[in-house]
Amino acid sequence: MEISPGIHRIKCTFGDNRMVYIHLLIGDQSCLLVDTGCGHNPDQEILPYMTEAGLNPADLTYILISHSDLDHQGGDAPMKQIAPQALLMCHDLDRPWVEDTEALIAGRYSQFEKDHGIGYGQEGKEGIRQMCQSHLLDMTLSGGEKIRLGTDWTVEVVHTPGHTWGHLALYDPRSKTMISGEAAMWTSILDDDWRPALPPTYCYVDTYLSTQERLLAMDIETLSPSHWPVQRGPAVAEFVAESKNYCLLVEAKLLDLARSDGPFTLRQAIDTLGPQLGSWPAETNQDFSYGMLGNLDSLTKRGLLNISQDAGPNITWSLP
Ligand SMILES: [Zn+2]
């Protein structure tokens, strides 16, 4: 559907009742696709939408990947097959994981295995491998770039780190629309029925909170995020403020846990606090590792928690 003049929001489905909204901007000079979904989504949803909209894939100029994650970059290789001339781009900081699925699996999806004993197992990784068909990039960005799509239409790339180091959003000053990806992650990631599917997977808390401040300071009339409904008018600031406040709530809960229970591991924190902080299915609670480790790193850096020096999966945090 067209959410603002020239900006189309396309639902791409994957897995068990999950979806990611990708965006297609159609200008009279050039066209830009934001994200490619998972491996099957270009054929299943993106190409049919383009055909319906009367857009020849040969007229696609740019493909901008918001960040390194299987449901945003997984369709890169099939999309490049459909539109080989389109320039594939992402932020330079996300380049290593966007270009290489194995690097993404090792760096992002296996990051809690050694120190915290939390991971997806071989079967989970095989599933990721099949869904994520990465491709080499044509160029990388750093935020601030302006891309002309029409005579009177230029959109702006905005660096919005937190969920990843190089997360990018795209702002259209003409309609005051922000295609926000996962720059703000609300209080949970939602499924196709708008029910919580998993905890918000912000990772780098200090930059994530700065990103919320930046979004709150911008003139945004319409916010179109990847896994949440479109927000308009006053709902935009509410959505962003709730994203920020939730991250701070998790921080407060972690400090409470250290006070009441003494030293705890990452596994104990997600098992104890996860069910108190949301109503996603129990099996996705382990994805709180991303957010909680982000909070724990931030609390440790600021001297509010101490981290034990033990090696291996029994690293603990406690009050100083
Ligand atoms: Zn996503």
Short mmCIF file of C-alpha atoms and ligand atoms in Angstrom, two decimals:
data_model
loop_
_atom_site.label_atom_id
_atom_site.label_comp_id
_atom_site.label_asym_id
_atom_site.label_seq_id
_atom_site.Cartn_x
_atom_site.Cartn_y
_atom_site.Cartn_z
CA MET A 1 0.00 0.00 0.00
CA GLU A 2 1.06 3.60 -0.62
CA ILE A 3 1.57 5.23 2.81
CA SER A 4 2.81 8.61 1.51
CA PRO A 5 3.06 9.93 -2.06
CA GLY A 6 5.43 7.58 -3.91
CA ILE A 7 6.24 5.48 -0.81
CA HIS A 8 4.93 1.93 -0.90
CA ARG A 9 4.95 -0.41 2.12
CA ILE A 10 5.06 -4.11 1.18
CA LYS A 11 4.40 -6.91 3.63
CA CYS A 12 6.81 -9.85 3.35
CA THR A 13 6.03 -12.95 5.40
CA PHE A 14 8.42 -15.54 6.83
CA GLY A 15 8.71 -18.21 9.49
CA ASP A 16 5.94 -18.82 11.98
CA ASN A 17 3.52 -15.88 11.52
CA ARG A 18 6.32 -13.30 11.23
CA MET A 19 6.51 -10.43 8.76
CA VAL A 20 8.82 -7.63 7.75
CA TYR A 21 7.60 -4.51 5.95
CA ILE A 22 9.91 -3.40 3.17
CA HIS A 23 9.52 -0.14 1.22
CA LEU A 24 9.57 0.83 -2.42
CA LEU A 25 9.98 4.49 -3.37
CA ILE A 26 8.89 5.26 -6.92
CA GLY A 27 10.06 8.62 -8.28
CA ASP A 28 9.94 10.03 -11.80
CA GLN A 29 13.75 9.88 -12.05
CA SER A 30 14.70 6.83 -10.02
CA CYS A 31 13.32 4.14 -7.73
CA LEU A 32 14.65 2.83 -4.45
CA LEU A 33 13.90 -0.34 -2.49
CA VAL A 34 14.54 -0.39 1.28
CA ASP A 35 15.40 -3.95 2.41
CA THR A 36 14.88 -7.22 0.58
CA GLY A 37 13.31 -9.42 3.31
CA CYS A 38 14.34 -13.08 3.44
CA GLY A 39 15.55 -15.22 0.54
CA HIS A 40 12.05 -16.12 -0.68
CA ASN A 41 10.50 -12.64 -0.38
CA PRO A 42 11.69 -11.06 -3.68
CA ASP A 43 9.82 -13.72 -5.71
CA GLN A 44 6.95 -14.13 -3.27
CA GLU A 45 6.01 -10.50 -2.59
CA ILE A 46 8.41 -7.86 -3.97
CA LEU A 47 8.36 -8.76 -7.66
CA PRO A 48 4.55 -9.27 -7.73
CA TYR A 49 4.10 -5.86 -6.06
CA MET A 50 6.38 -4.18 -8.63
CA THR A 51 4.46 -5.80 -11.47
CA GLU A 52 1.15 -4.65 -9.98
CA ALA A 53 2.54 -1.11 -9.60
CA GLY A 54 3.68 -1.15 -13.23
CA LEU A 55 7.36 -0.89 -12.30
CA ASN A 56 9.84 -2.77 -14.48
CA PRO A 57 12.63 -4.26 -12.29
CA ALA A 58 15.07 -2.81 -14.86
CA ASP A 59 14.00 0.64 -13.61
CA LEU A 60 15.02 -0.03 -10.00
CA THR A 61 18.01 2.26 -9.31
CA TYR A 62 18.90 1.56 -5.68
CA ILE A 63 18.52 -1.13 -3.02
CA LEU A 64 19.23 0.24 0.46
CA ILE A 65 19.65 -2.33 3.25
CA SER A 66 18.66 -0.82 6.61
CA HIS A 67 20.87 -3.17 8.64
CA SER A 68 22.51 -6.57 8.92
CA ASP A 69 19.84 -9.13 9.81
CA LEU A 70 18.50 -12.10 7.93
CA ASP A 71 15.00 -10.65 7.43
CA HIS A 72 16.36 -7.41 5.93
CA GLN A 73 19.29 -8.59 3.79
CA GLY A 74 18.24 -12.21 3.12
CA GLY A 75 16.73 -11.41 -0.28
CA ASP A 76 19.79 -9.50 -1.56
CA ALA A 77 21.08 -12.20 -3.94
CA PRO A 78 17.65 -13.00 -5.49
CA MET A 79 16.86 -9.26 -5.73
CA LYS A 80 20.15 -8.62 -7.56
CA GLN A 81 19.21 -11.40 -9.94
CA ILE A 82 15.88 -9.68 -10.62
CA ALA A 83 17.43 -6.20 -10.89
CA PRO A 84 21.20 -6.55 -11.53
CA GLN A 85 21.61 -2.85 -12.37
CA ALA A 86 20.30 -1.68 -8.97
CA LEU A 87 23.08 -0.39 -6.69
CA LEU A 88 23.11 -2.44 -3.46
CA MET A 89 24.02 -0.25 -0.46
CA CYS A 90 24.15 -0.25 3.34
CA HIS A 91 26.05 1.60 6.08
CA ASP A 92 29.77 0.90 6.03
CA LEU A 93 29.69 -0.38 9.63
CA ASP A 94 27.23 -3.15 8.69
CA ARG A 95 29.07 -4.12 5.51
CA PRO A 96 30.91 -7.23 6.85
CA TRP A 97 27.70 -8.94 8.03
CA VAL A 98 25.52 -7.79 5.12
CA GLU A 99 27.95 -9.14 2.53
CA ASP A 100 28.56 -12.52 4.13
CA THR A 101 25.94 -14.78 5.76
CA GLU A 102 28.62 -16.83 7.55
CA ALA A 103 30.10 -13.67 9.08
CA LEU A 104 26.57 -12.67 10.19
CA ILE A 105 25.99 -16.08 11.80
CA ALA A 106 29.37 -16.03 13.55
CA GLY A 107 29.32 -12.38 14.60
CA ARG A 108 25.68 -11.67 15.41
CA TYR A 109 23.81 -14.93 15.94
CA SER A 110 26.59 -16.80 17.78
CA GLN A 111 27.80 -13.91 19.96
CA PHE A 112 26.39 -15.30 23.25
CA GLU A 113 27.61 -18.89 22.88
CA LYS A 114 31.10 -18.75 24.35
CA ASP A 115 30.56 -16.35 27.25
CA HIS A 116 26.92 -17.07 28.11
CA GLY A 117 26.03 -20.52 26.76
CA ILE A 118 23.11 -19.11 24.71
CA GLY A 119 22.71 -19.84 21.00
CA TYR A 120 20.56 -21.19 18.19
CA GLY A 121 22.23 -24.60 17.73
CA GLN A 122 23.24 -26.17 14.43
CA GLU A 123 19.64 -26.61 13.27
CA GLY A 124 18.80 -22.97 13.95
CA LYS A 125 21.89 -21.82 12.05
CA GLU A 126 21.04 -24.06 9.10
CA GLY A 127 17.61 -22.37 8.98
CA ILE A 128 19.28 -18.94 8.99
CA ARG A 129 21.64 -20.05 6.21
CA GLN A 130 18.71 -21.04 4.01
CA MET A 131 16.74 -17.85 4.64
CA CYS A 132 19.67 -15.45 4.23
CA GLN A 133 21.00 -15.14 0.68
CA SER A 134 23.52 -12.32 0.95
CA HIS A 135 25.28 -10.49 -1.87
CA LEU A 136 28.34 -8.22 -2.22
CA LEU A 137 27.54 -4.52 -1.92
CA ASP A 138 28.07 -1.96 -4.65
CA MET A 139 28.70 0.91 -2.25
CA THR A 140 28.46 1.83 1.43
CA LEU A 141 27.05 4.95 3.10
CA SER A 142 27.66 6.72 6.41
CA GLY A 143 24.41 8.68 6.86
CA GLY A 144 23.64 12.19 5.62
CA GLU A 145 23.53 11.22 1.94
CA LYS A 146 20.74 12.73 -0.14
CA ILE A 147 19.29 10.63 -2.94
CA ARG A 148 17.32 12.25 -5.76
CA LEU A 149 14.30 10.25 -6.84
CA GLY A 150 12.50 12.95 -8.83
CA THR A 151 12.74 16.54 -10.03
CA ASP A 152 11.27 17.80 -6.75
CA TRP A 153 11.94 14.79 -4.57
CA THR A 154 15.09 14.02 -2.62
CA VAL A 155 15.25 11.66 0.37
CA GLU A 156 17.85 11.59 3.14
CA VAL A 157 19.78 8.68 4.66
CA VAL A 158 19.84 8.90 8.48
CA HIS A 159 22.30 6.95 10.64
CA THR A 160 20.23 5.47 13.49
CA PRO A 161 22.49 3.01 15.36
CA GLY A 162 21.45 0.82 18.30
CA HIS A 163 19.96 -2.36 16.88
CA THR A 164 23.17 -2.58 14.82
CA TRP A 165 26.14 -0.18 14.61
CA GLY A 166 25.27 0.84 11.06
CA HIS A 167 21.49 0.89 11.13
CA LEU A 168 20.06 3.30 8.55
CA ALA A 169 16.66 4.94 8.29
CA LEU A 170 15.39 6.93 5.31
CA TYR A 171 13.65 10.30 5.69
CA ASP A 172 11.43 11.93 3.11
CA PRO A 173 11.20 15.67 3.88
CA ARG A 174 8.42 16.11 1.28
CA SER A 175 5.92 14.02 3.24
CA LYS A 176 7.80 14.01 6.58
CA THR A 177 7.86 10.22 6.40
CA MET A 178 10.54 8.21 8.17
CA ILE A 179 11.15 4.64 7.03
CA SER A 180 12.58 3.62 10.35
CA GLY A 181 13.39 -0.09 10.08
CA GLU A 182 14.31 -1.14 13.62
CA ALA A 183 15.71 2.20 14.76
CA ALA A 184 13.02 2.25 17.48
CA MET A 185 11.86 -1.20 18.61
CA TRP A 186 8.96 -0.39 20.95
CA THR A 187 8.33 -2.88 23.81
CA SER A 188 8.44 -6.04 21.65
CA ILE A 189 8.79 -7.11 18.04
CA LEU A 190 5.33 -7.97 16.69
CA ASP A 191 4.02 -10.86 14.62
CA ASP A 192 1.60 -10.73 11.70
CA ASP A 193 -1.38 -10.41 14.09
CA TRP A 194 0.33 -7.53 15.96
CA ARG A 195 1.04 -9.78 18.94
CA PRO A 196 4.46 -9.85 20.64
CA ALA A 197 6.74 -12.27 18.76
CA LEU A 198 9.99 -11.57 20.62
CA PRO A 199 11.67 -9.04 22.91
CA PRO A 200 13.06 -5.86 21.33
CA THR A 201 16.57 -6.73 20.16
CA TYR A 202 18.28 -3.38 20.59
CA CYS A 203 21.94 -4.16 21.23
CA TYR A 204 24.06 -1.07 21.85
CA VAL A 205 22.14 0.82 24.48
CA ASP A 206 23.95 4.16 24.57
CA THR A 207 23.68 4.67 20.81
CA TYR A 208 20.13 3.26 20.83
CA LEU A 209 19.02 5.86 23.38
CA SER A 210 20.74 8.63 21.39
CA THR A 211 18.87 7.46 18.32
CA GLN A 212 15.54 7.77 20.17
CA GLU A 213 16.47 11.36 21.10
CA ARG A 214 17.37 12.10 17.51
CA LEU A 215 14.05 10.71 16.24
CA LEU A 216 12.13 12.69 18.87
CA ALA A 217 13.86 15.88 17.70
CA MET A 218 12.97 15.35 14.03
CA ASP A 219 9.85 16.57 12.25
CA ILE A 220 8.21 13.20 11.53
CA GLU A 221 4.55 13.03 10.52
CA THR A 222 4.55 9.35 9.47
CA LEU A 223 6.80 6.63 10.88
CA SER A 224 6.87 3.33 9.02
CA PRO A 225 8.81 0.67 10.97
CA SER A 226 9.68 -2.87 9.83
CA HIS A 227 7.71 -4.99 12.32
CA TRP A 228 5.11 -2.57 13.70
CA PRO A 229 2.08 -0.67 12.36
CA VAL A 230 2.50 2.71 10.65
CA GLN A 231 2.46 5.52 13.23
CA ARG A 232 1.06 8.94 12.32
CA GLY A 233 0.86 12.32 14.04
CA PRO A 234 1.22 12.25 17.84
CA ALA A 235 1.56 8.45 17.77
CA VAL A 236 5.07 8.85 16.28
CA ALA A 237 6.57 10.49 19.38
CA GLU A 238 4.66 8.06 21.62
CA PHE A 239 6.12 5.07 19.78
CA VAL A 240 9.65 6.44 20.05
CA ALA A 241 9.27 7.54 23.69
CA GLU A 242 7.91 4.09 24.60
CA SER A 243 10.91 2.50 22.87
CA LYS A 244 13.27 4.65 24.93
CA ASN A 245 11.40 4.14 28.21
CA TYR A 246 11.26 0.39 27.77
CA CYS A 247 15.04 0.22 27.39
CA LEU A 248 15.39 2.26 30.61
CA LEU A 249 12.85 -0.01 32.35
CA VAL A 250 14.95 -3.08 31.51
CA GLU A 251 17.96 -1.30 32.98
CA ALA A 252 16.06 -0.58 36.22
CA LYS A 253 14.88 -4.20 36.42
CA LEU A 254 18.46 -5.47 36.03
CA LEU A 255 19.62 -3.27 38.91
CA ASP A 256 16.68 -4.54 41.03
CA LEU A 257 17.70 -8.11 40.23
CA ALA A 258 21.28 -7.46 41.36
CA ARG A 259 19.91 -5.96 44.60
CA SER A 260 17.47 -8.78 45.35
CA ASP A 261 19.22 -11.89 44.00
CA GLY A 262 22.92 -11.03 44.12
CA PRO A 263 25.20 -12.14 41.26
CA PHE A 264 23.32 -13.38 38.18
CA THR A 265 24.23 -14.76 34.76
CA LEU A 266 22.75 -13.51 31.47
CA ARG A 267 20.67 -16.71 31.31
CA GLN A 268 19.27 -16.09 34.81
CA ALA A 269 18.46 -12.47 33.92
CA ILE A 270 16.50 -13.34 30.77
CA ASP A 271 14.70 -16.27 32.45
CA THR A 272 13.71 -14.21 35.50
CA LEU A 273 12.93 -10.85 33.92
CA GLY A 274 11.76 -11.90 30.43
CA PRO A 275 8.29 -13.10 31.53
CA GLN A 276 7.86 -9.92 33.65
CA LEU A 277 8.72 -7.64 30.76
CA GLY A 278 6.59 -8.99 27.92
CA SER A 279 4.25 -11.69 26.66
CA TRP A 280 6.11 -13.15 23.66
CA PRO A 281 6.22 -16.98 23.32
CA ALA A 282 8.55 -18.58 25.89
CA GLU A 283 10.88 -19.98 23.22
CA THR A 284 11.80 -16.49 21.96
CA ASN A 285 12.69 -15.22 25.43
CA GLN A 286 16.34 -16.07 24.79
CA ASP A 287 16.41 -13.27 22.20
CA PHE A 288 16.36 -10.88 25.15
CA SER A 289 20.12 -11.65 25.24
CA TYR A 290 20.66 -8.85 22.69
CA GLY A 291 18.89 -6.16 24.67
CA MET A 292 19.86 -7.27 28.16
CA LEU A 293 23.53 -7.69 27.33
CA GLY A 294 23.36 -4.18 25.86
CA ASN A 295 21.92 -2.87 29.14
CA LEU A 296 24.44 -4.87 31.20
CA ASP A 297 27.38 -3.54 29.15
CA SER A 298 26.11 0.00 29.63
CA LEU A 299 25.57 -0.46 33.40
CA THR A 300 29.04 -2.02 33.76
CA LYS A 301 30.71 0.77 31.78
CA ARG A 302 29.07 3.34 34.05
CA GLY A 303 30.23 1.54 37.21
CA LEU A 304 26.69 0.63 38.35
CA LEU A 305 27.35 -3.11 38.05
CA ASN A 306 30.50 -5.21 38.31
CA ILE A 307 31.19 -8.07 35.93
CA SER A 308 32.96 -11.21 37.22
CA GLN A 309 36.21 -12.23 35.61
CA ASP A 310 35.21 -15.90 35.25
CA ALA A 311 35.71 -17.31 31.79
CA GLY A 312 33.07 -19.29 29.92
CA PRO A 313 29.32 -19.46 30.30
CA ASN A 314 29.17 -18.43 33.97
CA ILE A 315 30.01 -14.74 33.71
CA THR A 316 27.98 -12.90 36.36
CA TRP A 317 27.00 -9.34 37.21
CA SER A 318 26.57 -7.95 40.71
CA LEU A 319 26.36 -4.64 42.56
CA PRO A 320 29.78 -2.98 43.06
ZN ZN B 1 13.90 -7.33 11.47
#
